Amino acid sequence: MTVVMTIAAVLLSAAAVITSYRILAGPSTLDRMVGMDSLTAIFASGLAVWAAYTGNTTVLPAAIALALVGFLGSAAVTRFRVRDDR
């Protein structure tokens, strides 16, 4: 099971690096917002993997709260965003 957790951690780390590049290089605000939403989902997944690896379930409410805040933040930015100049 340690091998599976290690593979999951490596893949989540790679996804975080790729998503961070999308946030920094995104040509529009909407691209950056999708990147931030993806990054919060990756962090919530990382907390879930950590909880499964250690057997400590005290971090699961934090993962749920992070997922909810990420969703509400992306919904708010999408609702009130200003169009980018082309």
PDB file of N, CA, C and O in Angstrom:
ATOM      1  N   MET A   1       0.807  -1.193   0.000  1.00  0.00           N
ATOM      2  CA  MET A   1       0.000   0.000   0.000  1.00  0.00           C
ATOM      3  C   MET A   1       0.856   1.265   0.000  1.00  0.00           C
ATOM      4  O   MET A   1       0.427   2.286  -0.502  1.00  0.00           O
ATOM      5  N   THR A   2       2.051   1.161   0.522  1.00  0.00           N
ATOM      6  CA  THR A   2       2.951   2.315   0.525  1.00  0.00           C
ATOM      7  C   THR A   2       3.314   2.719  -0.901  1.00  0.00           C
ATOM      8  O   THR A   2       3.443   3.908  -1.194  1.00  0.00           O
ATOM      9  N   VAL A   3       3.458   1.747  -1.782  1.00  0.00           N
ATOM     10  CA  VAL A   3       3.788   2.040  -3.176  1.00  0.00           C
ATOM     11  C   VAL A   3       2.651   2.822  -3.839  1.00  0.00           C
ATOM     12  O   VAL A   3       2.894   3.801  -4.553  1.00  0.00           O
ATOM     13  N   VAL A   4       1.428   2.435  -3.567  1.00  0.00           N
ATOM     14  CA  VAL A   4       0.271   3.128  -4.147  1.00  0.00           C
ATOM     15  C   VAL A   4       0.206   4.563  -3.644  1.00  0.00           C
ATOM     16  O   VAL A   4      -0.047   5.505  -4.415  1.00  0.00           O
ATOM     17  N   MET A   5       0.442   4.764  -2.364  1.00  0.00           N
ATOM     18  CA  MET A   5       0.415   6.118  -1.796  1.00  0.00           C
ATOM     19  C   MET A   5       1.548   6.975  -2.349  1.00  0.00           C
ATOM     20  O   MET A   5       1.361   8.163  -2.605  1.00  0.00           O
ATOM     21  N   THR A   6       2.701   6.365  -2.566  1.00  0.00           N
ATOM     22  CA  THR A   6       3.831   7.098  -3.142  1.00  0.00           C
ATOM     23  C   THR A   6       3.529   7.509  -4.574  1.00  0.00           C
ATOM     24  O   THR A   6       3.798   8.651  -4.978  1.00  0.00           O
ATOM     25  N   ILE A   7       2.956   6.600  -5.344  1.00  0.00           N
ATOM     26  CA  ILE A   7       2.589   6.920  -6.730  1.00  0.00           C
ATOM     27  C   ILE A   7       1.541   8.024  -6.758  1.00  0.00           C
ATOM     28  O   ILE A   7       1.627   8.963  -7.563  1.00  0.00           O
ATOM     29  N   ALA A   8       0.561   7.952  -5.868  1.00  0.00           N
ATOM     30  CA  ALA A   8      -0.476   8.990  -5.811  1.00  0.00           C
ATOM     31  C   ALA A   8       0.132  10.338  -5.442  1.00  0.00           C
ATOM     32  O   ALA A   8      -0.227  11.371  -6.028  1.00  0.00           O
ATOM     33  N   ALA A   9       1.062  10.353  -4.503  1.00  0.00           N
ATOM     34  CA  ALA A   9       1.706  11.608  -4.104  1.00  0.00           C
ATOM     35  C   ALA A   9       2.533  12.199  -5.239  1.00  0.00           C
ATOM     36  O   ALA A   9       2.510  13.414  -5.466  1.00  0.00           O
ATOM     37  N   VAL A  10       3.241  11.346  -5.962  1.00  0.00           N
ATOM     38  CA  VAL A  10       4.051  11.828  -7.088  1.00  0.00           C
ATOM     39  C   VAL A  10       3.156  12.386  -8.190  1.00  0.00           C
ATOM     40  O   VAL A  10       3.431  13.462  -8.752  1.00  0.00           O
ATOM     41  N   LEU A  11       2.073  11.699  -8.501  1.00  0.00           N
ATOM     42  CA  LEU A  11       1.163  12.181  -9.543  1.00  0.00           C
ATOM     43  C   LEU A  11       0.468  13.475  -9.129  1.00  0.00           C
ATOM     44  O   LEU A  11       0.284  14.384  -9.958  1.00  0.00           O
ATOM     45  N   LEU A  12       0.078  13.578  -7.866  1.00  0.00           N
ATOM     46  CA  LEU A  12      -0.531  14.823  -7.392  1.00  0.00           C
ATOM     47  C   LEU A  12       0.473  15.969  -7.404  1.00  0.00           C
ATOM     48  O   LEU A  12       0.115  17.111  -7.743  1.00  0.00           O
ATOM     49  N   SER A  13       1.717  15.688  -7.089  1.00  0.00           N
ATOM     50  CA  SER A  13       2.752  16.720  -7.144  1.00  0.00           C
ATOM     51  C   SER A  13       2.990  17.184  -8.579  1.00  0.00           C
ATOM     52  O   SER A  13       3.127  18.385  -8.838  1.00  0.00           O
ATOM     53  N   ALA A  14       3.023  16.247  -9.508  1.00  0.00           N
ATOM     54  CA  ALA A  14       3.193  16.612 -10.921  1.00  0.00           C
ATOM     55  C   ALA A  14       2.003  17.436 -11.411  1.00  0.00           C
ATOM     56  O   ALA A  14       2.177  18.421 -12.140  1.00  0.00           O
ATOM     57  N   ALA A  15       0.812  17.046 -10.999  1.00  0.00           N
ATOM     58  CA  ALA A  15      -0.377  17.802 -11.387  1.00  0.00           C
ATOM     59  C   ALA A  15      -0.346  19.211 -10.798  1.00  0.00           C
ATOM     60  O   ALA A  15      -0.748  20.181 -11.465  1.00  0.00           O
ATOM     61  N   ALA A  16       0.159  19.358  -9.577  1.00  0.00           N
ATOM     62  CA  ALA A  16       0.255  20.682  -8.957  1.00  0.00           C
ATOM     63  C   ALA A  16       1.259  21.564  -9.695  1.00  0.00           C
ATOM     64  O   ALA A  16       1.012  22.758  -9.890  1.00  0.00           O
ATOM     65  N   VAL A  17       2.364  20.981 -10.141  1.00  0.00           N
ATOM     66  CA  VAL A  17       3.360  21.758 -10.885  1.00  0.00           C
ATOM     67  C   VAL A  17       2.790  22.204 -12.229  1.00  0.00           C
ATOM     68  O   VAL A  17       2.933  23.370 -12.628  1.00  0.00           O
ATOM     69  N   ILE A  18       2.136  21.311 -12.929  1.00  0.00           N
ATOM     70  CA  ILE A  18       1.556  21.649 -14.234  1.00  0.00           C
ATOM     71  C   ILE A  18       0.456  22.695 -14.078  1.00  0.00           C
ATOM     72  O   ILE A  18       0.362  23.648 -14.859  1.00  0.00           O
ATOM     73  N   THR A  19      -0.357  22.547 -13.051  1.00  0.00           N
ATOM     74  CA  THR A  19      -1.432  23.510 -12.812  1.00  0.00           C
ATOM     75  C   THR A  19      -0.865  24.867 -12.405  1.00  0.00           C
ATOM     76  O   THR A  19      -1.404  25.914 -12.796  1.00  0.00           O
ATOM     77  N   SER A  20       0.213  24.874 -11.635  1.00  0.00           N
ATOM     78  CA  SER A  20       0.852  26.144 -11.267  1.00  0.00           C
ATOM     79  C   SER A  20       1.377  26.867 -12.493  1.00  0.00           C
ATOM     80  O   SER A  20       1.286  28.097 -12.584  1.00  0.00           O
ATOM     81  N   TYR A  21       1.907  26.125 -13.439  1.00  0.00           N
ATOM     82  CA  TYR A  21       2.341  26.748 -14.695  1.00  0.00           C
ATOM     83  C   TYR A  21       1.156  27.375 -15.421  1.00  0.00           C
ATOM     84  O   TYR A  21       1.262  28.467 -15.958  1.00  0.00           O
ATOM     85  N   ARG A  22       0.009  26.694 -15.422  1.00  0.00           N
ATOM     86  CA  ARG A  22      -1.175  27.223 -16.094  1.00  0.00           C
ATOM     87  C   ARG A  22      -1.649  28.499 -15.417  1.00  0.00           C
ATOM     88  O   ARG A  22      -2.083  29.434 -16.064  1.00  0.00           O
ATOM     89  N   ILE A  23      -1.520  28.548 -14.092  1.00  0.00           N
ATOM     90  CA  ILE A  23      -1.922  29.754 -13.367  1.00  0.00           C
ATOM     91  C   ILE A  23      -0.992  30.919 -13.709  1.00  0.00           C
ATOM     92  O   ILE A  23      -1.447  32.041 -13.931  1.00  0.00           O
ATOM     93  N   LEU A  24       0.297  30.662 -13.766  1.00  0.00           N
ATOM     94  CA  LEU A  24       1.259  31.731 -14.045  1.00  0.00           C
ATOM     95  C   LEU A  24       1.248  32.175 -15.503  1.00  0.00           C
ATOM     96  O   LEU A  24       1.418  33.353 -15.796  1.00  0.00           O
ATOM     97  N   ALA A  25       1.051  31.251 -16.424  1.00  0.00           N
ATOM     98  CA  ALA A  25       1.142  31.577 -17.848  1.00  0.00           C
ATOM     99  C   ALA A  25      -0.212  31.743 -18.515  1.00  0.00           C
ATOM    100  O   ALA A  25      -0.257  32.016 -19.720  1.00  0.00           O
ATOM    101  N   GLY A  26      -1.288  31.605 -17.762  1.00  0.00           N
ATOM    102  CA  GLY A  26      -2.617  31.676 -18.370  1.00  0.00           C
ATOM    103  C   GLY A  26      -2.856  32.988 -19.087  1.00  0.00           C
ATOM    104  O   GLY A  26      -2.629  34.053 -18.520  1.00  0.00           O
ATOM    105  N   PRO A  27      -3.315  32.933 -20.318  1.00  0.00           N
ATOM    106  CA  PRO A  27      -3.507  34.178 -21.051  1.00  0.00           C
ATOM    107  C   PRO A  27      -4.734  34.978 -20.588  1.00  0.00           C
ATOM    108  O   PRO A  27      -4.803  36.177 -20.813  1.00  0.00           O
ATOM    109  N   SER A  28      -5.671  34.342 -19.924  1.00  0.00           N
ATOM    110  CA  SER A  28      -6.866  35.089 -19.501  1.00  0.00           C
ATOM    111  C   SER A  28      -7.161  34.812 -18.030  1.00  0.00           C
ATOM    112  O   SER A  28      -6.621  33.901 -17.410  1.00  0.00           O
ATOM    113  N   THR A  29      -8.038  35.628 -17.489  1.00  0.00           N
ATOM    114  CA  THR A  29      -8.439  35.474 -16.096  1.00  0.00           C
ATOM    115  C   THR A  29      -9.166  34.152 -15.883  1.00  0.00           C
ATOM    116  O   THR A  29      -9.008  33.510 -14.843  1.00  0.00           O
ATOM    117  N   LEU A  30      -9.952  33.762 -16.844  1.00  0.00           N
ATOM    118  CA  LEU A  30     -10.704  32.520 -16.716  1.00  0.00           C
ATOM    119  C   LEU A  30      -9.773  31.303 -16.683  1.00  0.00           C
ATOM    120  O   LEU A  30     -10.014  30.363 -15.932  1.00  0.00           O
ATOM    121  N   ASP A  31      -8.698  31.336 -17.470  1.00  0.00           N
ATOM    122  CA  ASP A  31      -7.701  30.257 -17.420  1.00  0.00           C
ATOM    123  C   ASP A  31      -7.063  30.176 -16.039  1.00  0.00           C
ATOM    124  O   ASP A  31      -6.865  29.088 -15.503  1.00  0.00           O
ATOM    125  N   ARG A  32      -6.749  31.320 -15.474  1.00  0.00           N
ATOM    126  CA  ARG A  32      -6.156  31.335 -14.136  1.00  0.00           C
ATOM    127  C   ARG A  32      -7.142  30.845 -13.088  1.00  0.00           C
ATOM    128  O   ARG A  32      -6.762  30.160 -12.141  1.00  0.00           O
ATOM    129  N   MET A  33      -8.416  31.168 -13.240  1.00  0.00           N
ATOM    130  CA  MET A  33      -9.414  30.721 -12.271  1.00  0.00           C
ATOM    131  C   MET A  33      -9.613  29.211 -12.347  1.00  0.00           C
ATOM    132  O   MET A  33      -9.746  28.550 -11.320  1.00  0.00           O
ATOM    133  N   VAL A  34      -9.620  28.658 -13.537  1.00  0.00           N
ATOM    134  CA  VAL A  34      -9.722  27.203 -13.687  1.00  0.00           C
ATOM    135  C   VAL A  34      -8.498  26.531 -13.070  1.00  0.00           C
ATOM    136  O   VAL A  34      -8.610  25.491 -12.413  1.00  0.00           O
ATOM    137  N   GLY A  35      -7.333  27.144 -13.235  1.00  0.00           N
ATOM    138  CA  GLY A  35      -6.125  26.622 -12.625  1.00  0.00           C
ATOM    139  C   GLY A  35      -6.193  26.646 -11.102  1.00  0.00           C
ATOM    140  O   GLY A  35      -5.809  25.689 -10.438  1.00  0.00           O
ATOM    141  N   MET A  36      -6.706  27.722 -10.535  1.00  0.00           N
ATOM    142  CA  MET A  36      -6.839  27.799  -9.076  1.00  0.00           C
ATOM    143  C   MET A  36      -7.848  26.783  -8.557  1.00  0.00           C
ATOM    144  O   MET A  36      -7.647  26.173  -7.508  1.00  0.00           O
ATOM    145  N   ASP A  37      -8.932  26.603  -9.286  1.00  0.00           N
ATOM    146  CA  ASP A  37      -9.927  25.613  -8.884  1.00  0.00           C
ATOM    147  C   ASP A  37      -9.321  24.206  -8.943  1.00  0.00           C
ATOM    148  O   ASP A  37      -9.548  23.391  -8.048  1.00  0.00           O
ATOM    149  N   SER A  38      -8.554  23.943  -9.967  1.00  0.00           N
ATOM    150  CA  SER A  38      -7.883  22.639 -10.074  1.00  0.00           C
ATOM    151  C   SER A  38      -6.860  22.454  -8.965  1.00  0.00           C
ATOM    152  O   SER A  38      -6.726  21.359  -8.406  1.00  0.00           O
ATOM    153  N   LEU A  39      -6.144  23.524  -8.626  1.00  0.00           N
ATOM    154  CA  LEU A  39      -5.138  23.426  -7.574  1.00  0.00           C
ATOM    155  C   LEU A  39      -5.775  23.161  -6.209  1.00  0.00           C
ATOM    156  O   LEU A  39      -5.235  22.375  -5.422  1.00  0.00           O
ATOM    157  N   THR A  40      -6.915  23.760  -5.930  1.00  0.00           N
ATOM    158  CA  THR A  40      -7.586  23.472  -4.661  1.00  0.00           C
ATOM    159  C   THR A  40      -8.088  22.025  -4.631  1.00  0.00           C
ATOM    160  O   THR A  40      -8.027  21.376  -3.585  1.00  0.00           O
ATOM    161  N   ALA A  41      -8.551  21.514  -5.769  1.00  0.00           N
ATOM    162  CA  ALA A  41      -8.970  20.111  -5.830  1.00  0.00           C
ATOM    163  C   ALA A  41      -7.774  19.178  -5.630  1.00  0.00           C
ATOM    164  O   ALA A  41      -7.890  18.138  -4.969  1.00  0.00           O
ATOM    165  N   ILE A  42      -6.621  19.541  -6.175  1.00  0.00           N
ATOM    166  CA  ILE A  42      -5.409  18.742  -5.995  1.00  0.00           C
ATOM    167  C   ILE A  42      -4.986  18.742  -4.534  1.00  0.00           C
ATOM    168  O   ILE A  42      -4.621  17.703  -3.976  1.00  0.00           O
ATOM    169  N   PHE A  43      -5.052  19.901  -3.875  1.00  0.00           N
ATOM    170  CA  PHE A  43      -4.688  19.967  -2.457  1.00  0.00           C
ATOM    171  C   PHE A  43      -5.657  19.167  -1.595  1.00  0.00           C
ATOM    172  O   PHE A  43      -5.248  18.486  -0.655  1.00  0.00           O
ATOM    173  N   ALA A  44      -6.951  19.235  -1.908  1.00  0.00           N
ATOM    174  CA  ALA A  44      -7.933  18.442  -1.161  1.00  0.00           C
ATOM    175  C   ALA A  44      -7.676  16.948  -1.371  1.00  0.00           C
ATOM    176  O   ALA A  44      -7.764  16.152  -0.423  1.00  0.00           O
ATOM    177  N   SER A  45      -7.323  16.566  -2.583  1.00  0.00           N
ATOM    178  CA  SER A  45      -6.985  15.164  -2.852  1.00  0.00           C
ATOM    179  C   SER A  45      -5.714  14.754  -2.125  1.00  0.00           C
ATOM    180  O   SER A  45      -5.605  13.624  -1.626  1.00  0.00           O
ATOM    181  N   GLY A  46      -4.758  15.659  -2.057  1.00  0.00           N
ATOM    182  CA  GLY A  46      -3.533  15.378  -1.311  1.00  0.00           C
ATOM    183  C   GLY A  46      -3.801  15.163   0.171  1.00  0.00           C
ATOM    184  O   GLY A  46      -3.212  14.276   0.792  1.00  0.00           O
ATOM    185  N   LEU A  47      -4.705  15.951   0.735  1.00  0.00           N
ATOM    186  CA  LEU A  47      -5.084  15.739   2.132  1.00  0.00           C
ATOM    187  C   LEU A  47      -5.770  14.395   2.323  1.00  0.00           C
ATOM    188  O   LEU A  47      -5.547  13.706   3.333  1.00  0.00           O
ATOM    189  N   ALA A  48      -6.597  14.001   1.366  1.00  0.00           N
ATOM    190  CA  ALA A  48      -7.265  12.700   1.455  1.00  0.00           C
ATOM    191  C   ALA A  48      -6.263  11.552   1.352  1.00  0.00           C
ATOM    192  O   ALA A  48      -6.373  10.557   2.080  1.00  0.00           O
ATOM    193  N   VAL A  49      -5.282  11.689   0.478  1.00  0.00           N
ATOM    194  CA  VAL A  49      -4.239  10.662   0.364  1.00  0.00           C
ATOM    195  C   VAL A  49      -3.430  10.596   1.657  1.00  0.00           C
ATOM    196  O   VAL A  49      -3.109   9.514   2.149  1.00  0.00           O
ATOM    197  N   TRP A  50      -3.117  11.753   2.232  1.00  0.00           N
ATOM    198  CA  TRP A  50      -2.379  11.777   3.489  1.00  0.00           C
ATOM    199  C   TRP A  50      -3.181  11.107   4.609  1.00  0.00           C
ATOM    200  O   TRP A  50      -2.625  10.363   5.421  1.00  0.00           O
ATOM    201  N   ALA A  51      -4.486  11.364   4.650  1.00  0.00           N
ATOM    202  CA  ALA A  51      -5.338  10.746   5.664  1.00  0.00           C
ATOM    203  C   ALA A  51      -5.371   9.228   5.485  1.00  0.00           C
ATOM    204  O   ALA A  51      -5.345   8.483   6.468  1.00  0.00           O
ATOM    205  N   ALA A  52      -5.416   8.772   4.257  1.00  0.00           N
ATOM    206  CA  ALA A  52      -5.422   7.334   4.011  1.00  0.00           C
ATOM    207  C   ALA A  52      -4.077   6.711   4.361  1.00  0.00           C
ATOM    208  O   ALA A  52      -4.018   5.595   4.875  1.00  0.00           O
ATOM    209  N   TYR A  53      -2.998   7.418   4.096  1.00  0.00           N
ATOM    210  CA  TYR A  53      -1.663   6.889   4.374  1.00  0.00           C
ATOM    211  C   TYR A  53      -1.390   6.789   5.874  1.00  0.00           C
ATOM    212  O   TYR A  53      -0.858   5.791   6.346  1.00  0.00           O
ATOM    213  N   THR A  54      -1.753   7.826   6.606  1.00  0.00           N
ATOM    214  CA  THR A  54      -1.451   7.842   8.033  1.00  0.00           C
ATOM    215  C   THR A  54      -2.543   7.202   8.893  1.00  0.00           C
ATOM    216  O   THR A  54      -2.289   6.866  10.044  1.00  0.00           O
ATOM    217  N   GLY A  55      -3.739   7.079   8.357  1.00  0.00           N
ATOM    218  CA  GLY A  55      -4.852   6.571   9.142  1.00  0.00           C
ATOM    219  C   GLY A  55      -5.439   7.613  10.066  1.00  0.00           C
ATOM    220  O   GLY A  55      -6.287   7.312  10.898  1.00  0.00           O
ATOM    221  N   ASN A  56      -5.012   8.851   9.924  1.00  0.00           N
ATOM    222  CA  ASN A  56      -5.471   9.952  10.749  1.00  0.00           C
ATOM    223  C   ASN A  56      -6.590  10.696  10.015  1.00  0.00           C
ATOM    224  O   ASN A  56      -6.351  11.323   8.989  1.00  0.00           O
ATOM    225  N   THR A  57      -7.792  10.608  10.535  1.00  0.00           N
ATOM    226  CA  THR A  57      -8.933  11.206   9.835  1.00  0.00           C
ATOM    227  C   THR A  57      -9.236  12.629  10.279  1.00  0.00           C
ATOM    228  O   THR A  57     -10.252  13.194   9.870  1.00  0.00           O
ATOM    229  N   THR A  58      -8.383  13.230  11.077  1.00  0.00           N
ATOM    230  CA  THR A  58      -8.661  14.591  11.535  1.00  0.00           C
ATOM    231  C   THR A  58      -8.466  15.632  10.440  1.00  0.00           C
ATOM    232  O   THR A  58      -8.934  16.761  10.587  1.00  0.00           O
ATOM    233  N   VAL A  59      -7.798  15.280   9.348  1.00  0.00           N
ATOM    234  CA  VAL A  59      -7.593  16.238   8.267  1.00  0.00           C
ATOM    235  C   VAL A  59      -8.726  16.200   7.239  1.00  0.00           C
ATOM    236  O   VAL A  59      -8.777  17.056   6.358  1.00  0.00           O
ATOM    237  N   LEU A  60      -9.628  15.249   7.340  1.00  0.00           N
ATOM    238  CA  LEU A  60     -10.715  15.153   6.359  1.00  0.00           C
ATOM    239  C   LEU A  60     -11.672  16.344   6.406  1.00  0.00           C
ATOM    240  O   LEU A  60     -12.107  16.807   5.343  1.00  0.00           O
ATOM    241  N   PRO A  61     -12.033  16.888   7.572  1.00  0.00           N
ATOM    242  CA  PRO A  61     -12.850  18.113   7.544  1.00  0.00           C
ATOM    243  C   PRO A  61     -12.147  19.279   6.848  1.00  0.00           C
ATOM    244  O   PRO A  61     -12.795  20.089   6.182  1.00  0.00           O
ATOM    245  N   ALA A  62     -10.833  19.347   6.969  1.00  0.00           N
ATOM    246  CA  ALA A  62     -10.085  20.391   6.270  1.00  0.00           C
ATOM    247  C   ALA A  62     -10.152  20.180   4.760  1.00  0.00           C
ATOM    248  O   ALA A  62     -10.271  21.151   3.996  1.00  0.00           O
ATOM    249  N   ALA A  63     -10.093  18.948   4.313  1.00  0.00           N
ATOM    250  CA  ALA A  63     -10.194  18.661   2.880  1.00  0.00           C
ATOM    251  C   ALA A  63     -11.578  19.030   2.353  1.00  0.00           C
ATOM    252  O   ALA A  63     -11.708  19.599   1.268  1.00  0.00           O
ATOM    253  N   ILE A  64     -12.601  18.722   3.132  1.00  0.00           N
ATOM    254  CA  ILE A  64     -13.968  19.065   2.721  1.00  0.00           C
ATOM    255  C   ILE A  64     -14.153  20.577   2.697  1.00  0.00           C
ATOM    256  O   ILE A  64     -14.736  21.134   1.757  1.00  0.00           O
ATOM    257  N   ALA A  65     -13.643  21.261   3.722  1.00  0.00           N
ATOM    258  CA  ALA A  65     -13.751  22.721   3.759  1.00  0.00           C
ATOM    259  C   ALA A  65     -12.987  23.361   2.604  1.00  0.00           C
ATOM    260  O   ALA A  65     -13.468  24.327   1.987  1.00  0.00           O
ATOM    261  N   LEU A  66     -11.831  22.834   2.278  1.00  0.00           N
ATOM    262  CA  LEU A  66     -11.047  23.362   1.157  1.00  0.00           C
ATOM    263  C   LEU A  66     -11.784  23.182  -0.160  1.00  0.00           C
ATOM    264  O   LEU A  66     -11.804  24.084  -1.009  1.00  0.00           O
ATOM    265  N   ALA A  67     -12.420  22.042  -0.341  1.00  0.00           N
ATOM    266  CA  ALA A  67     -13.186  21.807  -1.560  1.00  0.00           C
ATOM    267  C   ALA A  67     -14.376  22.762  -1.659  1.00  0.00           C
ATOM    268  O   ALA A  67     -14.666  23.301  -2.738  1.00  0.00           O
ATOM    269  N   LEU A  68     -15.055  23.000  -0.548  1.00  0.00           N
ATOM    270  CA  LEU A  68     -16.201  23.921  -0.561  1.00  0.00           C
ATOM    271  C   LEU A  68     -15.774  25.358  -0.813  1.00  0.00           C
ATOM    272  O   LEU A  68     -16.419  26.081  -1.594  1.00  0.00           O
ATOM    273  N   VAL A  69     -14.705  25.790  -0.164  1.00  0.00           N
ATOM    274  CA  VAL A  69     -14.226  27.154  -0.364  1.00  0.00           C
ATOM    275  C   VAL A  69     -13.733  27.340  -1.799  1.00  0.00           C
ATOM    276  O   VAL A  69     -13.965  28.386  -2.415  1.00  0.00           O
ATOM    277  N   GLY A  70     -13.075  26.338  -2.341  1.00  0.00           N
ATOM    278  CA  GLY A  70     -12.619  26.429  -3.731  1.00  0.00           C
ATOM    279  C   GLY A  70     -13.778  26.550  -4.696  1.00  0.00           C
ATOM    280  O   GLY A  70     -13.735  27.341  -5.638  1.00  0.00           O
ATOM    281  N   PHE A  71     -14.834  25.780  -4.458  1.00  0.00           N
ATOM    282  CA  PHE A  71     -16.007  25.863  -5.334  1.00  0.00           C
ATOM    283  C   PHE A  71     -16.682  27.218  -5.218  1.00  0.00           C
ATOM    284  O   PHE A  71     -17.030  27.843  -6.226  1.00  0.00           O
ATOM    285  N   LEU A  72     -16.868  27.702  -4.006  1.00  0.00           N
ATOM    286  CA  LEU A  72     -17.528  28.994  -3.825  1.00  0.00           C
ATOM    287  C   LEU A  72     -16.691  30.135  -4.385  1.00  0.00           C
ATOM    288  O   LEU A  72     -17.224  31.084  -4.965  1.00  0.00           O
ATOM    289  N   GLY A  73     -15.380  30.043  -4.237  1.00  0.00           N
ATOM    290  CA  GLY A  73     -14.503  31.074  -4.793  1.00  0.00           C
ATOM    291  C   GLY A  73     -14.547  31.115  -6.308  1.00  0.00           C
ATOM    292  O   GLY A  73     -14.626  32.191  -6.912  1.00  0.00           O
ATOM    293  N   SER A  74     -14.519  29.960  -6.941  1.00  0.00           N
ATOM    294  CA  SER A  74     -14.567  29.946  -8.405  1.00  0.00           C
ATOM    295  C   SER A  74     -15.928  30.383  -8.916  1.00  0.00           C
ATOM    296  O   SER A  74     -16.022  31.064  -9.942  1.00  0.00           O
ATOM    297  N   ALA A  75     -16.984  30.030  -8.207  1.00  0.00           N
ATOM    298  CA  ALA A  75     -18.322  30.488  -8.613  1.00  0.00           C
ATOM    299  C   ALA A  75     -18.450  31.997  -8.484  1.00  0.00           C
ATOM    300  O   ALA A  75     -19.035  32.662  -9.355  1.00  0.00           O
ATOM    301  N   ALA A  76     -17.881  32.576  -7.432  1.00  0.00           N
ATOM    302  CA  ALA A  76     -17.951  34.026  -7.239  1.00  0.00           C
ATOM    303  C   ALA A  76     -17.136  34.768  -8.294  1.00  0.00           C
ATOM    304  O   ALA A  76     -17.590  35.783  -8.844  1.00  0.00           O
ATOM    305  N   VAL A  77     -15.946  34.281  -8.590  1.00  0.00           N
ATOM    306  CA  VAL A  77     -15.116  34.946  -9.592  1.00  0.00           C
ATOM    307  C   VAL A  77     -15.755  34.837 -10.969  1.00  0.00           C
ATOM    308  O   VAL A  77     -15.748  35.790 -11.750  1.00  0.00           O
ATOM    309  N   THR A  78     -16.325  33.701 -11.274  1.00  0.00           N
ATOM    310  CA  THR A  78     -16.992  33.526 -12.567  1.00  0.00           C
ATOM    311  C   THR A  78     -18.183  34.462 -12.694  1.00  0.00           C
ATOM    312  O   THR A  78     -18.439  35.016 -13.757  1.00  0.00           O
ATOM    313  N   ARG A  79     -18.886  34.671 -11.609  1.00  0.00           N
ATOM    314  CA  ARG A  79     -20.065  35.531 -11.635  1.00  0.00           C
ATOM    315  C   ARG A  79     -19.707  36.994 -11.807  1.00  0.00           C
ATOM    316  O   ARG A  79     -20.361  37.735 -12.529  1.00  0.00           O
ATOM    317  N   PHE A  80     -18.640  37.450 -11.150  1.00  0.00           N
ATOM    318  CA  PHE A  80     -18.327  38.874 -11.111  1.00  0.00           C
ATOM    319  C   PHE A  80     -17.069  39.257 -11.885  1.00  0.00           C
ATOM    320  O   PHE A  80     -16.570  40.364 -11.722  1.00  0.00           O
ATOM    321  N   ARG A  81     -16.572  38.394 -12.719  1.00  0.00           N
ATOM    322  CA  ARG A  81     -15.329  38.709 -13.418  1.00  0.00           C
ATOM    323  C   ARG A  81     -15.565  39.740 -14.525  1.00  0.00           C
ATOM    324  O   ARG A  81     -16.647  39.848 -15.089  1.00  0.00           O
ATOM    325  N   VAL A  82     -14.509  40.483 -14.827  1.00  0.00           N
ATOM    326  CA  VAL A  82     -14.536  41.485 -15.886  1.00  0.00           C
ATOM    327  C   VAL A  82     -13.899  40.867 -17.115  1.00  0.00           C
ATOM    328  O   VAL A  82     -12.913  40.155 -17.030  1.00  0.00           O
ATOM    329  N   ARG A  83     -14.451  41.131 -18.264  1.00  0.00           N
ATOM    330  CA  ARG A  83     -13.924  40.548 -19.500  1.00  0.00           C
ATOM    331  C   ARG A  83     -12.504  41.045 -19.758  1.00  0.00           C
ATOM    332  O   ARG A  83     -12.168  42.190 -19.510  1.00  0.00           O
ATOM    333  N   ASP A  84     -11.666  40.147 -20.277  1.00  0.00           N
ATOM    334  CA  ASP A  84     -10.302  40.507 -20.633  1.00  0.00           C
ATOM    335  C   ASP A  84     -10.315  41.257 -21.950  1.00  0.00           C
ATOM    336  O   ASP A  84     -11.141  41.026 -22.831  1.00  0.00           O
ATOM    337  N   ASP A  85      -9.354  42.197 -22.095  1.00  0.00           N
ATOM    338  CA  ASP A  85      -9.218  42.897 -23.369  1.00  0.00           C
ATOM    339  C   ASP A  85      -8.549  41.983 -24.375  1.00  0.00           C
ATOM    340  O   ASP A  85      -7.628  41.256 -24.072  1.00  0.00           O
ATOM    341  N   ARG A  86      -9.004  42.056 -25.591  1.00  0.00           N
ATOM    342  CA  ARG A  86      -8.409  41.207 -26.638  1.00  0.00           C
ATOM    343  C   ARG A  86      -7.586  42.029 -27.575  1.00  0.00           C
ATOM    344  O   ARG A  86      -7.666  43.047 -27.925  1.00  0.00           O
TER     345      ARG A  86
END
